[in-house]
mmCIF file of C-alpha atoms in Angstrom:
data_model
loop_
_atom_site.group_PDB
_atom_site.id
_atom_site.type_symbol
_atom_site.label_atom_id
_atom_site.label_comp_id
_atom_site.label_asym_id
_atom_site.label_seq_id
_atom_site.Cartn_x
_atom_site.Cartn_y
_atom_site.Cartn_z
ATOM 1 C CA MET A 1 35.601 28.916 -146.477
ATOM 2 C CA GLY A 2 31.892 29.257 -147.004
ATOM 3 C CA ILE A 3 32.158 31.893 -149.705
ATOM 4 C CA ASN A 4 29.660 31.506 -152.528
ATOM 5 C CA LEU A 5 31.694 32.601 -155.544
ATOM 6 C CA ARG A 6 31.308 31.935 -159.230
ATOM 7 C CA LYS A 7 34.208 30.115 -160.785
ATOM 8 C CA PRO A 8 36.293 32.308 -163.096
ATOM 9 C CA THR A 9 35.680 31.842 -166.818
ATOM 10 C CA ASP A 10 38.551 33.917 -168.260
ATOM 11 C CA MET A 11 42.192 34.229 -167.323
ATOM 12 C CA CYS A 12 45.150 36.099 -168.738
ATOM 13 C CA ILE A 13 48.721 34.954 -168.252
ATOM 14 C CA ILE A 14 51.356 37.673 -168.530
ATOM 15 C CA THR A 15 54.319 35.466 -169.347
ATOM 16 C CA THR A 16 57.073 38.095 -169.306
ATOM 17 C CA TYR A 17 57.832 41.802 -169.268
ATOM 18 C CA ARG A 18 60.640 41.290 -171.785
ATOM 19 C CA CYS A 19 59.867 42.729 -175.212
ATOM 20 C CA PRO A 20 61.805 43.495 -178.425
ATOM 21 C CA MET A 21 59.503 46.405 -179.316
ATOM 22 C CA GLN A 22 59.842 49.962 -178.014
ATOM 23 C CA CYS A 23 56.269 51.202 -178.177
ATOM 24 C CA LYS A 24 55.494 54.837 -177.512
ATOM 25 C CA MET A 25 52.367 53.944 -175.553
ATOM 26 C CA CYS A 26 54.092 51.360 -173.340
ATOM 27 C CA ASN A 27 57.377 51.415 -171.420
ATOM 28 C CA ILE A 28 57.327 47.760 -170.410
ATOM 29 C CA TRP A 29 60.473 47.184 -172.479
ATOM 30 C CA LYS A 30 62.372 49.489 -170.096
ATOM 31 C CA HIS A 31 61.441 47.272 -167.144
ATOM 32 C CA PRO A 32 62.073 43.660 -168.256
ATOM 33 C CA THR A 33 61.668 40.705 -165.956
ATOM 34 C CA LEU A 34 64.544 38.360 -165.207
ATOM 35 C CA ALA A 35 64.048 35.134 -167.121
ATOM 36 C CA ASP A 36 65.009 32.919 -164.179
ATOM 37 C CA ARG A 37 62.369 34.552 -161.945
ATOM 38 C CA GLU A 38 59.438 34.219 -164.340
ATOM 39 C CA ILE A 39 56.673 31.679 -163.674
ATOM 40 C CA LYS A 40 57.371 28.230 -165.059
ATOM 41 C CA PRO A 41 54.957 25.991 -167.004
ATOM 42 C CA ALA A 42 54.611 23.564 -164.074
ATOM 43 C CA GLU A 43 53.472 26.409 -161.833
ATOM 44 C CA LEU A 44 50.486 26.996 -164.106
ATOM 45 C CA GLU A 45 49.121 23.546 -163.276
ATOM 46 C CA MET A 46 47.305 24.899 -160.196
ATOM 47 C CA LEU A 47 45.213 27.325 -162.255
ATOM 48 C CA PRO A 48 41.502 26.503 -162.673
ATOM 49 C CA ASP A 49 39.662 25.207 -165.701
ATOM 50 C CA VAL A 50 38.154 28.136 -167.619
ATOM 51 C CA ARG A 51 36.563 28.881 -170.973
ATOM 52 C CA PHE A 52 39.234 31.204 -172.331
ATOM 53 C CA VAL A 53 42.914 31.980 -171.802
ATOM 54 C CA ASN A 54 44.836 34.931 -173.177
ATOM 55 C CA ILE A 55 48.634 34.701 -173.183
ATOM 56 C CA THR A 56 50.345 38.053 -173.334
ATOM 57 C CA GLY A 57 53.434 39.994 -172.250
ATOM 58 C CA GLY A 58 55.714 41.816 -172.965
ATOM 59 C CA GLU A 59 56.324 39.543 -175.903
ATOM 60 C CA PRO A 60 55.330 35.930 -175.111
ATOM 61 C CA PHE A 61 57.534 34.521 -177.867
ATOM 62 C CA VAL A 62 60.729 35.560 -176.096
ATOM 63 C CA ARG A 63 59.965 32.619 -173.794
ATOM 64 C CA LYS A 64 61.823 29.524 -174.922
ATOM 65 C CA ASP A 65 59.349 27.374 -172.972
ATOM 66 C CA LEU A 66 56.206 28.997 -174.399
ATOM 67 C CA ALA A 67 55.102 25.744 -176.064
ATOM 68 C CA ASP A 68 55.225 24.024 -172.675
ATOM 69 C CA MET A 69 53.069 26.781 -171.198
ATOM 70 C CA VAL A 70 50.578 26.410 -174.052
ATOM 71 C CA ALA A 71 50.398 22.656 -173.418
ATOM 72 C CA VAL A 72 49.375 23.285 -169.804
ATOM 73 C CA LEU A 73 46.879 25.995 -170.696
ATOM 74 C CA PHE A 74 45.150 23.926 -173.382
ATOM 75 C CA ARG A 75 44.402 21.448 -170.598
ATOM 76 C CA LYS A 76 42.771 24.325 -168.730
ATOM 77 C CA ALA A 77 40.666 25.813 -171.525
ATOM 78 C CA PRO A 78 39.325 24.908 -174.981
ATOM 79 C CA ARG A 79 40.427 28.263 -176.400
ATOM 80 C CA VAL A 80 43.864 29.824 -175.971
ATOM 81 C CA VAL A 81 44.854 33.050 -177.731
ATOM 82 C CA ILE A 82 48.316 34.613 -177.775
ATOM 83 C CA SER A 83 48.750 38.370 -178.146
ATOM 84 C CA THR A 84 52.050 39.090 -179.889
ATOM 85 C CA SER A 85 53.949 41.705 -181.845
ATOM 86 C CA GLY A 86 54.613 39.155 -184.592
ATOM 87 C CA TRP A 87 58.325 39.948 -184.389
ATOM 88 C CA TYR A 88 59.414 36.309 -183.982
ATOM 89 C CA GLU A 89 57.810 34.975 -187.149
ATOM 90 C CA ASP A 90 59.507 31.569 -187.235
ATOM 91 C CA ARG A 91 58.722 30.863 -183.573
ATOM 92 C CA ILE A 92 55.055 31.707 -184.139
ATOM 93 C CA ILE A 93 54.826 29.439 -187.187
ATOM 94 C CA ARG A 94 56.549 26.609 -185.331
ATOM 95 C CA LEU A 95 54.114 26.861 -182.404
ATOM 96 C CA ALA A 96 51.126 27.062 -184.768
ATOM 97 C CA ARG A 97 52.204 23.825 -186.440
ATOM 98 C CA GLN A 98 52.330 22.184 -183.028
ATOM 99 C CA TYR A 99 48.996 23.665 -181.886
ATOM 100 C CA PRO A 100 46.815 24.389 -184.952
ATOM 101 C CA LYS A 101 43.882 25.416 -182.717
ATOM 102 C CA ILE A 102 45.877 28.232 -181.124
ATOM 103 C CA GLY A 103 44.588 31.775 -181.553
ATOM 104 C CA ILE A 104 47.030 34.481 -182.624
ATOM 105 C CA ARG A 105 46.400 38.228 -182.401
ATOM 106 C CA ILE A 106 49.196 40.335 -183.829
ATOM 107 C CA SER A 107 49.370 43.872 -182.522
ATOM 108 C CA ILE A 108 49.564 46.282 -185.439
ATOM 109 C CA GLU A 109 48.909 49.951 -184.705
ATOM 110 C CA GLY A 110 48.616 51.261 -188.251
ATOM 111 C CA LEU A 111 49.894 50.906 -191.782
ATOM 112 C CA SER A 112 53.599 50.454 -192.354
ATOM 113 C CA GLN A 113 55.064 53.844 -191.427
ATOM 114 C CA LYS A 114 52.610 54.627 -188.641
ATOM 115 C CA ASN A 115 52.948 51.183 -187.063
ATOM 116 C CA ASP A 116 56.740 51.174 -187.128
ATOM 117 C CA CYS A 117 56.823 54.680 -185.652
ATOM 118 C CA LEU A 118 54.443 53.814 -182.804
ATOM 119 C CA ARG A 119 56.029 50.443 -182.059
ATOM 120 C CA GLY A 120 59.586 51.700 -182.312
ATOM 121 C CA ARG A 121 61.050 49.010 -184.586
ATOM 122 C CA PRO A 122 61.473 49.335 -188.366
ATOM 123 C CA GLY A 123 59.983 46.410 -190.234
ATOM 124 C CA GLY A 124 57.420 45.544 -187.566
ATOM 125 C CA PHE A 125 54.433 45.958 -189.869
ATOM 126 C CA ASP A 126 55.969 43.766 -192.573
ATOM 127 C CA LYS A 127 56.837 41.031 -190.075
ATOM 128 C CA GLY A 128 53.364 41.097 -188.529
ATOM 129 C CA LEU A 129 51.508 40.958 -191.845
ATOM 130 C CA GLN A 130 53.804 38.263 -193.262
ATOM 131 C CA THR A 131 53.201 36.153 -190.162
ATOM 132 C CA LEU A 132 49.422 36.489 -190.448
ATOM 133 C CA LEU A 133 49.527 35.562 -194.137
ATOM 134 C CA ARG A 134 51.619 32.477 -193.399
ATOM 135 C CA LEU A 135 49.232 31.430 -190.620
ATOM 136 C CA ARG A 136 46.316 31.884 -193.011
ATOM 137 C CA GLU A 137 48.022 29.682 -195.612
ATOM 138 C CA MET A 138 48.481 27.024 -192.913
ATOM 139 C CA GLY A 139 44.728 26.999 -192.333
ATOM 140 C CA LEU A 140 44.606 28.553 -188.871
ATOM 141 C CA LYS A 141 41.171 30.020 -188.193
ATOM 142 C CA ASP A 142 41.562 32.059 -184.996
ATOM 143 C CA ILE A 143 43.939 34.740 -186.271
ATOM 144 C CA GLY A 144 43.762 38.468 -186.737
ATOM 145 C CA PHE A 145 44.865 41.990 -185.937
ATOM 146 C CA GLY A 146 44.828 43.793 -182.617
ATOM 147 C CA CYS A 147 44.933 47.583 -182.911
ATOM 148 C CA THR A 148 45.416 50.002 -180.020
ATOM 149 C CA VAL A 149 44.209 53.466 -180.936
ATOM 150 C CA SER A 150 46.305 56.319 -179.617
ATOM 151 C CA ASN A 151 46.869 59.778 -181.052
ATOM 152 C CA HIS A 152 46.594 60.095 -184.839
ATOM 153 C CA ASN A 153 46.347 56.445 -185.854
ATOM 154 C CA SER A 154 42.555 56.031 -185.938
ATOM 155 C CA ALA A 155 42.398 56.529 -189.720
ATOM 156 C CA ASP A 156 44.906 53.694 -190.095
ATOM 157 C CA MET A 157 42.665 51.624 -187.813
ATOM 158 C CA LEU A 158 39.951 51.829 -190.472
ATOM 159 C CA SER A 159 42.388 50.718 -193.168
ATOM 160 C CA LEU A 160 43.493 47.778 -191.039
ATOM 161 C CA TYR A 161 39.883 46.820 -190.479
ATOM 162 C CA ARG A 162 39.232 46.787 -194.231
ATOM 163 C CA LEU A 163 42.386 44.713 -194.719
ATOM 164 C CA SER A 164 41.290 42.225 -192.058
ATOM 165 C CA GLN A 165 37.898 41.916 -193.760
ATOM 166 C CA SER A 166 39.442 41.235 -197.153
ATOM 167 C CA LEU A 167 41.628 38.533 -195.611
ATOM 168 C CA GLY A 168 38.824 37.000 -193.545
ATOM 169 C CA MET A 169 40.609 37.674 -190.251
ATOM 170 C CA GLU A 170 39.536 38.869 -186.811
ATOM 171 C CA PHE A 171 39.925 42.507 -185.800
ATOM 172 C CA ALA A 172 40.213 43.585 -182.167
ATOM 173 C CA THR A 173 40.397 47.157 -180.906
ATOM 174 C CA ALA A 174 41.569 48.986 -177.810
ATOM 175 C CA ALA A 175 42.237 52.563 -176.786
ATOM 176 C CA PHE A 176 45.498 53.254 -175.032
ATOM 177 C CA HIS A 177 45.326 53.751 -171.294
ATOM 178 C CA ASN A 178 47.553 54.130 -168.280
ATOM 179 C CA SER A 179 48.633 51.409 -165.886
ATOM 180 C CA SER A 180 51.536 50.424 -163.693
ATOM 181 C CA TYR A 181 51.758 47.365 -165.956
ATOM 182 C CA PHE A 182 52.749 49.623 -168.861
ATOM 183 C CA HIS A 183 54.707 52.063 -166.679
ATOM 184 C CA LYS A 184 52.690 54.914 -168.199
ATOM 185 C CA ASN A 185 50.559 57.644 -166.658
ATOM 186 C CA ASP A 186 50.465 60.168 -169.505
ATOM 187 C CA ASN A 187 48.579 58.211 -172.195
ATOM 188 C CA GLN A 188 45.760 60.487 -173.267
ATOM 189 C CA ILE A 189 44.017 60.846 -176.622
ATOM 190 C CA THR A 190 44.272 64.508 -177.586
ATOM 191 C CA ASN A 191 42.538 64.459 -180.992
ATOM 192 C CA ARG A 192 39.270 63.172 -179.539
ATOM 193 C CA GLU A 193 36.922 64.422 -182.233
ATOM 194 C CA GLU A 194 38.908 62.749 -185.001
ATOM 195 C CA VAL A 195 39.246 59.468 -183.103
ATOM 196 C CA ILE A 196 35.575 59.376 -182.112
ATOM 197 C CA ALA A 197 34.501 60.062 -185.712
ATOM 198 C CA ASP A 198 36.665 57.176 -186.936
ATOM 199 C CA PHE A 199 35.288 54.821 -184.298
ATOM 200 C CA GLU A 200 31.777 55.780 -185.393
ATOM 201 C CA LYS A 201 32.726 54.832 -188.962
ATOM 202 C CA LEU A 202 34.083 51.513 -187.707
ATOM 203 C CA ILE A 203 30.851 50.840 -185.781
ATOM 204 C CA ALA A 204 28.784 51.557 -188.893
ATOM 205 C CA MET A 205 30.867 49.091 -190.918
ATOM 206 C CA GLN A 206 30.675 46.405 -188.242
ATOM 207 C CA LEU A 207 26.893 46.701 -188.057
ATOM 208 C CA LYS A 208 26.715 46.041 -191.798
ATOM 209 C CA GLU A 209 28.425 42.687 -191.344
ATOM 210 C CA LYS A 210 26.473 39.428 -191.226
ATOM 211 C CA HIS A 211 27.935 38.038 -188.017
ATOM 212 C CA PRO A 212 26.439 38.818 -184.573
ATOM 213 C CA LYS A 213 29.975 38.757 -183.149
ATOM 214 C CA SER A 214 30.758 41.866 -185.219
ATOM 215 C CA TRP A 215 27.626 43.598 -183.952
ATOM 216 C CA MET A 216 28.700 42.984 -180.346
ATOM 217 C CA ARG A 217 32.118 44.391 -181.217
ATOM 218 C CA ALA A 218 30.302 47.490 -182.442
ATOM 219 C CA PHE A 219 28.763 47.829 -178.960
ATOM 220 C CA PHE A 220 32.222 47.365 -177.426
ATOM 221 C CA ASN A 221 33.626 50.084 -179.676
ATOM 222 C CA ASN A 222 30.823 52.391 -178.610
ATOM 223 C CA GLY A 223 32.095 51.753 -175.095
ATOM 224 C CA LEU A 224 35.563 52.833 -176.236
ATOM 225 C CA ILE A 225 34.086 56.122 -177.477
ATOM 226 C CA ASN A 226 32.460 56.489 -174.074
ATOM 227 C CA TYR A 227 35.858 55.879 -172.426
ATOM 228 C CA ILE A 228 37.604 58.398 -174.689
ATOM 229 C CA GLU A 229 34.969 60.981 -173.791
ATOM 230 C CA GLY A 230 35.846 60.474 -170.128
ATOM 231 C CA ASN A 231 32.470 59.102 -169.065
ATOM 232 C CA ARG A 232 31.657 56.351 -166.578
ATOM 233 C CA ARG A 233 31.749 52.803 -167.947
ATOM 234 C CA MET A 234 28.563 51.819 -169.733
ATOM 235 C CA LEU A 235 28.594 48.558 -167.756
ATOM 236 C CA PRO A 236 30.327 48.011 -164.396
ATOM 237 C CA CYS A 237 33.771 46.553 -163.873
ATOM 238 C CA GLU A 238 33.628 43.204 -162.108
ATOM 239 C CA ALA A 239 37.290 42.287 -162.472
ATOM 240 C CA GLY A 240 38.344 39.593 -160.058
ATOM 241 C CA LEU A 241 34.955 37.874 -160.138
ATOM 242 C CA VAL A 242 34.927 36.024 -163.457
ATOM 243 C CA ASN A 243 38.373 36.935 -164.747
ATOM 244 C CA PHE A 244 41.891 37.408 -163.400
ATOM 245 C CA PHE A 245 45.459 38.129 -164.504
ATOM 246 C CA VAL A 246 48.624 36.324 -163.443
ATOM 247 C CA ASP A 247 51.819 38.351 -163.750
ATOM 248 C CA PRO A 248 55.293 36.936 -164.544
ATOM 249 C CA TYR A 249 56.043 36.559 -160.826
ATOM 250 C CA GLY A 250 52.859 34.633 -160.064
ATOM 251 C CA GLU A 251 50.847 37.494 -158.550
ATOM 252 C CA VAL A 252 47.097 37.241 -159.220
ATOM 253 C CA TYR A 253 45.478 40.583 -160.058
ATOM 254 C CA PRO A 254 41.894 41.390 -161.030
ATOM 255 C CA CYS A 255 42.999 43.285 -164.152
ATOM 256 C CA ASN A 256 45.977 44.865 -165.899
ATOM 257 C CA GLY A 257 44.759 48.461 -165.597
ATOM 258 C CA LEU A 258 45.741 49.018 -161.987
ATOM 259 C CA GLU A 259 47.755 52.122 -161.099
ATOM 260 C CA GLU A 260 49.657 52.598 -157.870
ATOM 261 C CA ARG A 261 48.597 56.258 -157.737
ATOM 262 C CA PHE A 262 45.010 55.027 -157.244
ATOM 263 C CA TRP A 263 45.412 51.501 -155.895
ATOM 264 C CA MET A 264 47.163 48.286 -156.796
ATOM 265 C CA GLU A 265 46.819 45.109 -154.792
ATOM 266 C CA SER A 266 47.308 41.416 -155.453
ATOM 267 C CA MET A 267 44.764 38.746 -154.580
ATOM 268 C CA GLY A 268 47.566 36.302 -153.828
ATOM 269 C CA ASN A 269 50.492 34.495 -155.423
ATOM 270 C CA ILE A 270 50.294 31.066 -157.051
ATOM 271 C CA ARG A 271 53.792 30.302 -155.738
ATOM 272 C CA GLN A 272 52.669 30.796 -152.151
ATOM 273 C CA ALA A 273 49.367 28.902 -152.219
ATOM 274 C CA SER A 274 48.521 25.211 -152.072
ATOM 275 C CA SER A 275 45.629 25.638 -154.516
ATOM 276 C CA PHE A 276 44.047 28.345 -156.646
ATOM 277 C CA ARG A 277 40.872 28.052 -154.596
ATOM 278 C CA GLU A 278 42.885 29.135 -151.567
ATOM 279 C CA ILE A 279 43.620 32.415 -153.382
ATOM 280 C CA TRP A 280 40.203 32.859 -155.024
ATOM 281 C CA GLU A 281 38.231 32.450 -151.789
ATOM 282 C CA SER A 282 40.655 34.255 -149.477
ATOM 283 C CA GLU A 283 39.906 37.324 -147.390
ATOM 284 C CA GLN A 284 42.556 39.149 -149.418
ATOM 285 C CA ALA A 285 40.729 38.364 -152.675
ATOM 286 C CA GLN A 286 37.482 39.651 -151.161
ATOM 287 C CA LYS A 287 39.293 42.808 -150.102
ATOM 288 C CA VAL A 288 40.528 43.329 -153.666
ATOM 289 C CA ARG A 289 37.031 42.763 -155.091
ATOM 290 C CA GLU A 290 35.702 45.424 -152.757
ATOM 291 C CA LYS A 291 38.351 47.802 -154.073
ATOM 292 C CA VAL A 292 37.213 46.991 -157.608
ATOM 293 C CA ARG A 293 33.645 47.895 -156.609
ATOM 294 C CA HIS A 294 34.910 51.348 -155.646
ATOM 295 C CA CYS A 295 37.659 51.679 -158.267
ATOM 296 C CA PRO A 296 37.803 55.284 -159.523
ATOM 297 C CA LYS A 297 39.004 54.332 -163.014
ATOM 298 C CA ASN A 298 36.762 53.743 -166.020
ATOM 299 C CA CYS A 299 38.917 51.400 -168.088
ATOM 300 C CA TRP A 300 37.136 49.749 -171.006
ATOM 301 C CA MET A 301 39.269 46.825 -172.134
ATOM 302 C CA VAL A 302 38.053 43.609 -173.663
ATOM 303 C CA GLY A 303 39.364 41.528 -170.744
ATOM 304 C CA THR A 304 36.997 43.203 -168.284
ATOM 305 C CA ALA A 305 34.297 44.454 -170.675
ATOM 306 C CA ALA A 306 33.527 41.127 -172.391
ATOM 307 C CA PRO A 307 32.550 39.269 -169.170
ATOM 308 C CA VAL A 308 30.036 41.944 -168.108
ATOM 309 C CA MET A 309 28.686 42.255 -171.646
ATOM 310 C CA LYS A 310 27.865 38.540 -171.402
ATOM 311 C CA LYS A 311 26.526 38.793 -167.854
ATOM 312 C CA TYR A 312 24.275 41.763 -168.595
ATOM 313 C CA ILE A 313 23.600 40.660 -172.159
ATOM 314 C CA ARG A 314 20.174 42.328 -172.325
ATOM 315 C CA HIS A 315 21.681 45.804 -172.664
ATOM 316 C CA PRO A 316 24.152 45.062 -175.498
ATOM 317 C CA VAL A 317 21.485 43.037 -177.332
ATOM 318 C CA GLN A 318 18.930 45.851 -177.143
ATOM 319 C CA TRP A 319 21.546 48.300 -178.445
ATOM 320 C CA VAL A 320 22.496 45.926 -181.260
ATOM 321 C CA VAL A 321 18.903 45.227 -182.336
ATOM 322 C CA LYS A 322 18.055 48.919 -182.463
ATOM 323 C CA ASN A 323 21.140 49.881 -184.434
ATOM 324 C CA LYS A 324 21.133 46.829 -186.706
ATOM 325 C CA ILE A 325 17.618 47.790 -187.815
ATOM 326 C CA LYS A 326 18.727 51.375 -188.396
ATOM 327 C CA SER A 327 21.704 50.102 -190.405
ATOM 328 C CA LEU A 328 19.466 47.926 -192.585
ATOM 329 C CA LEU A 329 17.105 50.858 -193.168
ATOM 330 C CA HIS A 330 20.052 53.188 -193.911
ATOM 331 C CA GLN A 331 19.043 55.446 -191.042
ATOM 332 C CA PRO A 332 21.441 57.347 -188.735
ATOM 333 C CA LEU A 333 22.676 55.148 -185.908
ATOM 334 C CA CYS A 334 21.801 55.860 -182.297
ATOM 335 C CA LEU A 335 25.230 55.858 -180.669
ATOM 336 C CA GLU A 336 24.229 57.258 -177.320
ATOM 337 C CA ARG A 337 26.609 56.396 -174.504
ATOM 338 C CA ARG A 338 24.293 55.234 -171.744
ATOM 339 C CA TRP A 339 25.289 54.314 -168.227
ATOM 340 C CA TYR A 340 23.394 51.104 -167.533
ATOM 341 C CA ASP A 341 22.369 50.807 -163.881
ATOM 342 C CA VAL A 342 22.708 47.138 -162.937
ATOM 343 C CA GLY A 343 23.209 47.712 -159.226
ATOM 344 C CA GLN A 344 26.870 48.690 -159.294
ATOM 345 C CA ASP A 345 28.364 50.877 -156.602
ATOM 346 C CA PRO A 346 27.691 54.540 -157.476
ATOM 347 C CA GLU A 347 31.276 55.440 -156.517
ATOM 348 C CA GLN A 348 32.827 53.129 -159.113
ATOM 349 C CA GLY A 349 34.413 55.268 -161.803
ATOM 350 C CA ASN A 350 34.302 58.440 -159.750
ATOM 351 C CA LEU A 351 37.809 59.850 -160.258
ATOM 352 C CA LYS A 352 36.816 63.010 -158.402
ATOM 353 C CA ALA A 353 36.284 60.943 -155.264
#
């Protein structure tokens, strides 16, 4: 088609909208998919080779054929990570035995009482932690917590971070947001000062770590503060250029933060195309990318933030170097929330428009 496009490096497969949890920040469990209409493992064969795949839901482990999906996706990428509630402990352990290189991120939103309240199922914290401990005993390396900060759980976030450090596990963060995917449009952090102060504490702790990966996560978390404050993204959104999402019905979207009240449009459907390239290089995909360039939202999620952090690496690295030095010298950090001009459309992130 004559379109000079980079190949995607990251993809996310939303396997199902079925979920056993009843989270306060997500109503996906009220709108489950029908199992017989969900994409099948064989249909994933047309997807491109990438560097990284995230498998998510709903709850991926409700799928009885999840292992078959993982088999296909490990042929597509060297690293595959599943985001899960940890509810189906035995299924997770069984899959981990079959694929010891699999990554597992268990969503835990706080300590026991706070987590179970936010996720709507008693015993969720215990199940999630027990699963992580069992995976650790099995020798899995790519495991850890995923915490979504909403109202009044940011203090628990810090406790979970300390727990993850003591166990030698990964720790991923997010701030809750609205999307048609979650069937929510009223997610808003109301105790901003408290949440921002706790994120600043988390950043300070991450900068004291020895691993550069933690320092880059500190930059990402500074971007979450920027998002909570309601500012424009520190780096542009380029969803649909190096990353994409596939929903349970095979629709290919640039991200999972789309809202119908602003715009929501698919790039194509893997069930209706002869190849993924046909979708990726189509006029419809170009139309969607143009909408992304003018998207009024300022989402800051790892799926769309990580690719641009890598692409425009100079800015995160400069921030890290400056603040790592300040951390070593025990000086106050410089946590300014800058908007980095890298040639993005000035209308991107302009909700007023």
